[in-house]
Amino acid sequence: MALPRSRFLLIFLVHILAHICRSPATSLNSTFLFNRFSPSDLNLSDSATVTRTGALSLTNGHLATNPGIKGHAFYPAILQFKKPPGAKKTKSFSTCFVFEIVSQFPESGGHGFAFVLAPATNFSQATGGSYLGLFNGENNGNPANHVFAVEFDTVQQEKMNDKDGNHVGIDVNGANSSFSKPATYYTEFGKKEKVVLDSQTSIQAWIEYDGQGKQLNVTIAPLSHPLKPNRSLISYSIDLSPVLLEHMYVGFSAGIQKLESKHYILAWRFPMDGNAPELDLSRLPSIPRDRTPLWKSFKLFLFISAALVALLFLIFKVGISYLTKRKRKLTSEKIEGWEMDYPHRLPYKKIYRATKGFKEELGKGGFGSVYKGVLPRSRIEVAVKKVSHCSKQGMREFVAEVSILRRMRHRNLVQLHGWCRRGEDLLLVYEFMQNGSLDSHLFGTKGSRLSWEQRFKILKGIALGLLYLHEEWEQVVVHRDVKASNVLLDGDLNGRLGDFGLARLYDHGTNPKTTHVVGSLGYMAPELSRTSKSTTSSD
């Protein structure tokens, strides 16, 4: 039974509509103009996005979280590049756009971007970096790609036939440039000027293809030079008929791998076989600048690091200078006239080194502290008594001890190796007594170690020392402070009398003069409080 004519027409229209829906959308209008973008204006893929201000960002993201970034933005409708259908000759076209590249490091960007004519918009198998998000290692250079691109590259790679790291190149079916030139423009006076593609300044580009004459012209200029230069950067003879299919998509692609770069398209116009209105440069969108560009952050980091290093170096130098001056001050000595009369004066620096900066303290008393040391050259062990300015022993007692001990030599007297005065500190350098003072053995933890035989030996030694002081030396020396803490014991437990700060001298055969009562309570002779005369008997 024959179908009604109306039903037959309905089925025929459904088939036609289905066929149309399966076919790619072809733009009836092959001319368009964008002074700023909205997401609905373009077919965006991968990392491409439109900023709030209306700028197209091709490489949006960070390599730290997304290694190998690529982005694509195409005009959503496919355009007819050959007419009539089936013809081999490619139509003429031209385009103009404004772009800006912000690199992590100026003049050392993370690859550039490309203006692209392609039969499809799916580049999921492509890689970033030198392949610009359009190709990969396997299909690079394959004639079946039918891709034409003009690259604006910021990295030099010899394998891609790049002239330098700041160039414009012509790519056919691959990222290997058929022809390229360093990025420059000509002023109105014909002077050639360099254009740094990743200088973070807006740059305008013009790409024009003459299908009849098979000639491609590429021109660039900074936005500060708004008029198109009269002379093109690239004038290249090429027949795009074997490359371009009848229907092609037009757009942009970018990809980065090692160094980060941001690629922005601010405005774009594309007329086919005709002229489109000029771009309104006064309406260009701004790119995001709320954060400091990466290269500026790194530059700031380098500046701050250099400043910190310089500051630390300055602090180090000031510190070294301060410590040197302090050390010199510590070891400096101002010698007064009276000191020239007493030999065996040791340099403070020598004593300081011998005691390793007064580190090993042997004991402390009312006069100050005693430190162990070793004289540098002779390697003799010594005990250094450091008398502070606030001690009970003053300058008079110090001079008395130096004047007495420097002239006496006896096996039962502590030998004085030398002395020193630095500022208000008075230093006496004695022979080191391995077993310390007698009171530490009698009243300290060592009390049980001394036998009666040893005690008698010590008493005998002190008696011999007093005999030498009272009768055998050229003058009578009254010690005036004989007590257990002033008796020192050598390695063989021989008693040595020390601390002559309170000693008095007078000639043999004369009587001692009346003086202030001095000495240690509990050790002084009872008659001293009545006579105020220190004699050999009171010792």
XYZ file of C-alpha atoms in Angstrom:
539
model
C 0.000 0.000 0.000
C 1.505 3.364 -0.999
C 2.313 5.810 1.745
C 0.397 9.069 1.749
C 2.344 11.842 0.066
C 2.425 13.977 3.245
C 3.933 11.104 5.300
C 6.584 10.488 2.623
C 7.614 14.177 2.706
C 7.803 14.079 6.516
C 10.140 11.042 6.509
C 12.306 12.710 3.842
C 12.682 15.885 5.944
C 13.604 13.875 9.058
C 16.425 12.170 7.114
C 17.692 15.503 5.846
C 17.676 17.005 9.351
C 19.476 13.988 10.783
C 22.172 14.303 8.137
C 22.581 17.983 8.878
C 22.875 17.317 12.610
C 25.611 14.748 11.983
C 27.594 17.201 9.850
C 29.958 19.721 11.451
C 28.535 23.199 11.937
C 29.626 25.414 9.106
C 29.653 29.155 9.662
C 27.661 31.097 7.117
C 29.552 34.147 8.304
C 33.321 33.666 7.729
C 34.190 36.996 9.346
C 34.199 37.615 13.104
C 35.613 40.117 15.578
C 36.269 39.823 19.337
C 37.509 42.887 21.209
C 37.200 40.763 24.334
C 36.013 37.204 24.926
C 33.343 35.322 26.797
C 33.467 31.533 27.317
C 30.596 31.020 24.860
C 32.531 32.710 22.045
C 35.086 29.907 21.723
C 35.504 26.166 21.915
C 37.923 25.810 24.870
C 39.799 22.634 25.801
C 42.496 21.467 28.228
C 43.812 24.388 30.306
C 42.376 27.187 28.139
C 39.981 29.554 29.879
C 38.588 33.062 29.665
C 39.472 35.424 32.510
C 36.960 37.611 34.306
C 38.192 40.609 32.356
C 37.587 38.890 29.007
C 41.106 37.789 28.082
C 41.743 34.336 26.614
C 44.292 32.408 28.712
C 45.745 29.398 26.886
C 48.044 27.985 29.568
C 46.231 28.340 32.848
C 47.797 26.324 35.680
C 51.100 25.470 37.343
C 53.667 22.879 36.287
C 54.218 21.900 39.925
C 50.706 20.410 40.084
C 50.138 19.675 36.404
C 53.320 18.711 34.512
C 52.967 19.399 30.798
C 50.282 22.071 30.368
C 48.550 22.674 27.030
C 45.531 24.668 26.000
C 43.396 25.171 22.868
C 40.807 27.742 21.839
C 38.998 27.537 18.476
C 36.219 29.448 16.834
C 33.290 27.060 17.365
C 32.108 26.951 13.719
C 34.087 25.286 10.965
C 35.042 27.612 8.105
C 35.106 26.934 4.361
C 38.586 27.519 2.919
C 37.911 26.211 -0.617
C 35.124 27.328 -2.949
C 33.335 25.948 -4.836
C 33.179 22.537 -3.120
C 35.774 20.177 -4.533
C 38.029 23.002 -5.727
C 41.771 22.717 -5.119
C 42.521 26.393 -4.744
C 42.613 27.843 -1.216
C 40.772 31.060 -0.533
C 42.591 34.127 0.757
C 42.289 34.938 4.444
C 43.755 37.271 7.008
C 43.702 37.656 10.755
C 44.823 40.143 13.372
C 45.113 39.600 17.121
C 46.735 41.080 20.219
C 48.656 38.770 22.558
C 50.761 38.937 25.674
C 53.191 36.373 27.113
C 54.198 36.390 30.778
C 57.167 34.095 31.418
C 58.666 32.790 34.614
C 62.003 34.260 33.537
C 62.195 37.168 31.056
C 63.577 36.165 27.627
C 63.704 32.546 28.796
C 60.104 31.435 28.460
C 58.421 28.072 28.583
C 57.755 27.820 24.818
C 55.256 29.967 22.976
C 51.898 29.627 21.233
C 50.586 29.287 17.687
C 47.804 30.563 15.461
C 46.325 27.361 13.983
C 44.239 26.108 11.061
C 43.223 22.487 11.693
C 40.588 20.016 10.415
C 39.606 19.095 14.015
C 39.789 20.529 17.521
C 40.687 17.357 19.425
C 44.394 17.398 20.328
C 44.277 15.009 23.289
C 47.244 13.017 21.923
C 49.418 16.093 21.461
C 52.151 17.153 23.887
C 53.160 20.575 25.130
C 56.563 22.194 25.057
C 58.253 22.228 21.657
C 55.203 20.576 20.026
C 53.033 23.567 21.081
C 50.127 21.290 22.082
C 49.497 20.334 18.411
C 51.685 17.319 17.692
C 53.667 14.548 19.338
C 56.818 12.614 18.580
C 54.992 10.139 16.330
C 52.814 12.358 14.121
C 55.118 15.379 13.930
C 55.627 16.151 10.231
C 52.944 13.750 8.983
C 51.242 15.200 5.813
C 47.973 13.572 6.924
C 47.775 16.099 9.768
C 46.607 18.920 7.463
C 47.612 21.490 10.084
C 48.990 24.926 9.335
C 50.351 27.146 12.122
C 52.264 30.343 12.699
C 54.258 29.977 15.904
C 55.381 32.706 18.283
C 58.076 30.812 20.152
C 60.248 31.806 23.115
C 62.567 28.771 23.196
C 65.272 27.878 20.689
C 65.478 24.250 19.608
C 67.738 23.389 16.711
C 65.832 20.185 15.932
C 62.782 22.383 15.230
C 64.797 24.675 12.888
C 64.464 27.588 15.309
C 66.571 30.662 14.555
C 66.793 31.774 18.171
C 64.837 31.806 21.430
C 62.598 34.685 20.357
C 61.219 34.013 16.877
C 58.194 33.718 14.597
C 57.962 30.595 12.446
C 55.821 28.899 9.762
C 54.806 25.332 10.649
C 53.235 22.875 8.180
C 51.974 19.538 9.571
C 54.574 19.662 12.326
C 56.448 21.826 14.814
C 59.572 21.906 12.633
C 59.457 25.381 11.151
C 59.572 25.603 7.359
C 60.722 29.185 7.762
C 61.370 31.420 10.781
C 62.815 34.790 11.702
C 63.784 36.537 14.945
C 60.915 38.640 16.272
C 61.350 42.202 14.997
C 59.367 45.006 13.408
C 60.107 48.014 11.221
C 59.351 51.542 12.371
C 57.867 54.195 10.142
C 61.443 55.304 9.447
C 62.410 51.818 8.298
C 64.487 51.068 11.384
C 64.504 47.445 12.521
C 63.592 46.989 16.194
C 63.598 43.856 18.333
C 60.345 42.609 19.850
C 60.695 40.496 22.994
C 57.738 38.135 22.792
C 57.640 37.322 26.515
C 58.260 40.870 27.727
C 54.852 41.036 29.462
C 53.768 43.764 27.052
C 50.929 43.592 24.535
C 51.941 42.796 20.939
C 49.808 42.959 17.803
C 50.171 40.403 15.014
C 48.883 40.373 11.411
C 48.791 37.153 9.331
C 47.701 37.451 5.673
C 47.537 34.774 2.996
C 46.981 35.526 -0.697
C 45.403 32.443 -2.266
C 45.866 33.772 -5.770
C 49.535 34.725 -5.421
C 50.293 31.954 -2.857
C 52.043 34.418 -0.593
C 52.053 34.486 3.226
C 52.899 37.655 5.143
C 53.399 37.872 8.926
C 53.847 41.213 10.679
C 54.198 42.058 14.377
C 54.581 45.269 16.375
C 54.288 46.286 20.025
C 51.025 47.930 20.985
C 52.946 51.150 21.506
C 53.190 51.144 17.697
C 49.451 50.687 16.901
C 49.738 51.130 13.131
C 50.654 48.142 11.052
C 54.259 48.443 9.811
C 54.615 48.909 6.076
C 57.171 46.116 5.897
C 56.350 42.552 6.978
C 58.559 40.458 9.217
C 57.966 37.337 7.051
C 57.065 37.226 3.350
C 57.018 33.576 2.416
C 55.876 31.891 -0.785
C 53.794 28.831 0.064
C 50.877 26.979 -1.502
C 48.477 25.952 1.232
C 46.141 24.061 -1.136
C 47.699 20.632 -0.372
C 47.674 21.412 3.358
C 44.240 22.860 4.011
C 41.056 20.866 3.531
C 37.797 22.346 2.312
C 36.603 22.942 5.891
C 38.982 23.948 8.692
C 38.804 25.235 12.236
C 40.740 28.360 13.204
C 42.127 29.146 16.648
C 45.105 29.103 18.983
C 47.196 26.488 20.781
C 49.963 26.605 23.396
C 51.922 24.150 25.534
C 54.628 24.327 28.217
C 56.745 21.657 29.904
C 59.707 22.905 31.978
C 59.364 26.646 32.495
C 56.046 28.285 33.194
C 54.565 30.880 30.827
C 51.140 32.468 30.590
C 49.809 33.040 27.051
C 46.980 35.549 26.642
C 44.975 36.556 23.558
C 43.334 39.918 24.229
C 41.473 40.556 20.968
C 41.017 38.777 17.601
C 39.499 39.428 14.202
C 39.317 37.050 11.237
C 37.968 37.989 7.778
C 37.790 35.488 4.903
C 38.131 36.975 1.399
C 37.450 40.438 2.675
C 38.116 43.012 5.363
C 36.891 42.957 8.914
C 36.541 46.005 11.157
C 39.739 47.036 12.934
C 40.282 46.007 16.539
C 39.269 48.564 19.123
C 42.554 48.755 21.048
C 40.976 51.043 23.644
C 38.721 48.187 24.800
C 41.381 45.541 25.320
C 40.877 43.490 28.508
C 43.511 43.513 31.208
C 45.275 40.326 32.201
C 45.342 39.146 35.833
C 48.009 41.072 37.711
C 46.827 40.610 41.263
C 49.772 38.309 41.872
C 53.372 39.135 41.164
C 54.548 37.374 37.985
C 56.663 34.317 38.615
C 59.798 35.803 37.117
C 59.385 38.931 39.215
C 58.880 36.791 42.325
C 62.054 34.910 41.496
C 63.845 38.178 40.786
C 62.588 39.558 44.088
C 63.698 36.335 45.784
C 67.163 36.713 44.261
C 67.287 40.359 45.317
C 66.202 39.574 48.878
C 68.615 36.622 49.028
C 71.473 38.795 47.787
C 70.540 41.502 50.289
C 70.410 38.955 53.114
C 73.764 37.487 52.081
C 75.240 40.984 51.955
C 73.706 41.793 55.353
C 74.993 38.550 56.861
C 78.421 39.229 55.367
C 78.357 42.726 56.865
C 77.256 41.372 60.246
C 79.982 38.729 59.987
C 82.607 41.367 59.233
C 81.374 43.624 62.033
C 81.283 40.626 64.377
C 84.807 39.570 63.437
C 85.994 43.143 63.846
C 84.258 43.399 67.234
C 85.657 40.081 68.447
C 89.125 40.994 67.206
C 89.011 44.336 68.971
C 87.565 42.701 72.073
C 90.274 40.071 72.007
C 92.894 42.746 71.559
C 91.352 44.680 74.409
C 91.300 41.561 76.551
C 94.909 40.799 75.777
C 96.134 44.408 75.674
C 98.292 45.585 78.553
C 99.061 49.068 79.767
C 102.335 48.915 81.646
C 102.881 51.463 84.389
C 106.254 52.674 85.577
C 106.361 50.709 88.837
C 105.891 47.446 86.943
C 109.272 47.872 85.248
C 110.944 47.292 88.621
C 109.563 43.779 88.921
C 110.827 41.189 86.437
C 109.070 37.952 85.424
C 106.132 39.865 84.071
C 104.198 37.574 81.695
C 102.079 38.815 78.768
C 98.371 38.503 79.406
C 97.954 36.806 76.033
C 100.340 34.066 77.112
C 98.425 33.492 80.347
C 95.113 33.564 78.495
C 96.324 30.892 76.091
C 97.902 28.830 78.866
C 94.579 28.613 80.723
C 92.558 28.212 77.456
C 90.621 31.316 78.290
C 90.400 30.563 82.036
C 88.266 27.470 81.524
C 89.573 24.959 84.103
C 88.856 26.405 87.518
C 90.649 24.781 90.451
C 89.004 26.735 93.231
C 87.541 30.023 94.366
C 88.087 32.155 97.442
C 87.696 35.647 98.783
C 90.594 36.879 96.622
C 89.195 35.516 93.382
C 89.621 32.266 91.454
C 92.459 29.871 90.659
C 92.770 28.277 87.199
C 94.961 25.495 85.887
C 97.106 26.133 82.838
C 100.092 24.972 80.831
C 102.717 27.449 79.650
C 102.946 27.189 75.829
C 106.659 26.654 75.234
C 107.975 25.064 78.422
C 104.803 22.934 78.894
C 105.085 23.577 82.648
C 101.832 23.138 84.559
C 100.902 26.239 86.489
C 98.165 27.561 88.756
C 96.988 31.079 87.912
C 95.438 33.104 90.708
C 93.199 35.754 89.205
C 92.639 38.452 91.784
C 89.596 40.517 90.919
C 89.327 44.211 91.726
C 86.596 43.531 94.306
C 88.553 40.886 96.237
C 89.988 41.107 99.744
C 93.506 41.165 98.276
C 94.278 44.604 96.869
C 97.105 46.136 94.906
C 99.317 46.525 98.004
C 99.095 42.832 98.875
C 99.612 41.910 95.229
C 102.788 43.977 94.942
C 104.004 42.610 98.269
C 103.643 39.027 97.096
C 105.372 39.772 93.780
C 108.247 41.617 95.478
C 108.841 38.812 98.001
C 108.423 35.667 95.960
C 110.352 36.940 92.922
C 113.566 36.960 95.029
C 113.130 33.789 97.073
C 113.815 30.179 96.120
C 113.147 27.366 98.564
C 111.777 23.864 98.155
C 109.132 24.491 100.812
C 107.841 27.722 99.327
C 105.470 27.897 96.385
C 107.484 29.077 93.397
C 106.230 32.140 91.529
C 106.727 31.776 87.753
C 105.471 35.225 86.910
C 102.758 37.804 87.227
C 100.605 40.106 85.149
C 98.305 43.071 85.569
C 95.572 43.893 83.056
C 93.266 46.680 83.995
C 91.853 45.926 87.419
C 92.663 42.214 87.220
C 95.820 41.003 88.953
C 97.256 37.631 88.005
C 99.863 35.502 89.784
C 101.312 32.438 88.090
C 102.457 29.772 90.550
C 103.976 26.341 90.289
C 101.103 23.860 90.027
C 100.562 21.753 93.155
C 99.044 18.393 92.178
C 97.543 17.622 95.576
C 95.972 21.005 96.213
C 95.766 22.683 99.605
C 96.190 21.035 102.962
C 92.749 22.083 104.221
C 91.073 20.007 101.498
C 92.759 16.925 102.924
C 92.093 17.763 106.551
C 88.559 19.075 106.353
C 87.347 17.880 102.981
C 86.589 14.499 101.482
C 90.309 13.672 101.349
C 90.834 13.846 105.106
C 91.270 10.107 105.697
C 94.095 9.780 103.171
C 96.841 11.484 105.235
C 98.705 9.223 107.611
C 100.531 10.553 110.678
C 103.810 10.043 108.909
C 102.616 12.194 105.997
C 101.268 14.823 108.346
C 104.607 15.022 110.141
C 106.385 15.345 106.784
C 104.135 18.246 105.860
C 104.666 20.001 109.218
C 108.404 19.562 108.903
C 108.379 21.081 105.431
C 106.393 24.113 106.551
C 108.743 24.535 109.523
C 111.738 24.530 107.161
C 110.000 27.075 104.989
C 109.352 29.352 107.966
C 112.950 28.933 109.112
C 114.102 30.130 105.718
C 111.809 33.127 105.894
C 112.649 34.087 109.476
C 116.399 33.451 109.666
C 118.047 32.298 106.438
C 116.931 34.920 103.909
C 118.525 38.375 103.617
C 115.599 39.970 105.440
C 113.123 38.762 107.985
C 109.857 37.798 106.347
C 106.805 37.490 108.564
C 104.081 35.617 106.699
C 101.216 36.735 108.989
C 98.690 34.266 107.542
C 99.956 30.734 108.092
C 96.993 28.380 107.883
C 96.000 25.085 106.260
C 94.460 26.704 103.150
C 97.786 28.502 102.435
C 99.760 25.276 102.623
C 99.944 23.523 99.273
C 101.014 19.928 98.606
C 103.077 18.836 95.628
C 102.987 15.400 94.005
C 105.077 13.863 96.826
C 102.949 15.499 99.528
C 105.707 17.929 100.445
C 104.320 21.002 102.175
C 104.788 24.351 100.391
C 103.888 27.662 102.011
C 102.119 30.114 99.762
C 100.028 33.338 99.619
C 102.444 36.067 100.743
C 99.976 38.892 100.261
C 100.012 39.857 103.945
C 103.739 39.272 104.502
C 105.927 42.023 106.004
C 109.702 42.490 105.750
C 112.201 44.029 108.148
C 115.933 43.822 108.616
C 117.626 41.333 110.878
C 118.367 42.763 114.305
C 115.586 45.330 114.192
C 112.191 45.312 115.839
C 108.998 45.099 113.753
C 106.784 48.163 113.619
C 103.289 48.356 114.938
C 100.726 47.729 112.210
C 97.073 46.998 111.787
C 96.104 43.565 112.979
C 95.738 41.354 109.909
C 95.325 37.638 109.343
C 92.619 35.016 109.537
C 90.480 34.733 112.635
C 91.233 31.541 114.489
C 94.811 31.430 113.233
C 96.230 34.670 114.617
C 98.424 34.654 117.761
C 96.478 35.939 120.818
C 99.071 38.617 121.673
C 98.540 40.392 118.319
C 95.367 41.999 119.582
C 97.401 43.585 122.405
C 100.770 44.403 120.817
C 99.717 44.904 117.158
C 103.200 43.637 116.213
C 103.633 40.645 113.927
C 106.803 38.710 114.704
C 108.372 35.401 113.804
C 106.817 34.016 116.971
C 103.316 35.011 115.886
C 103.855 33.025 112.664
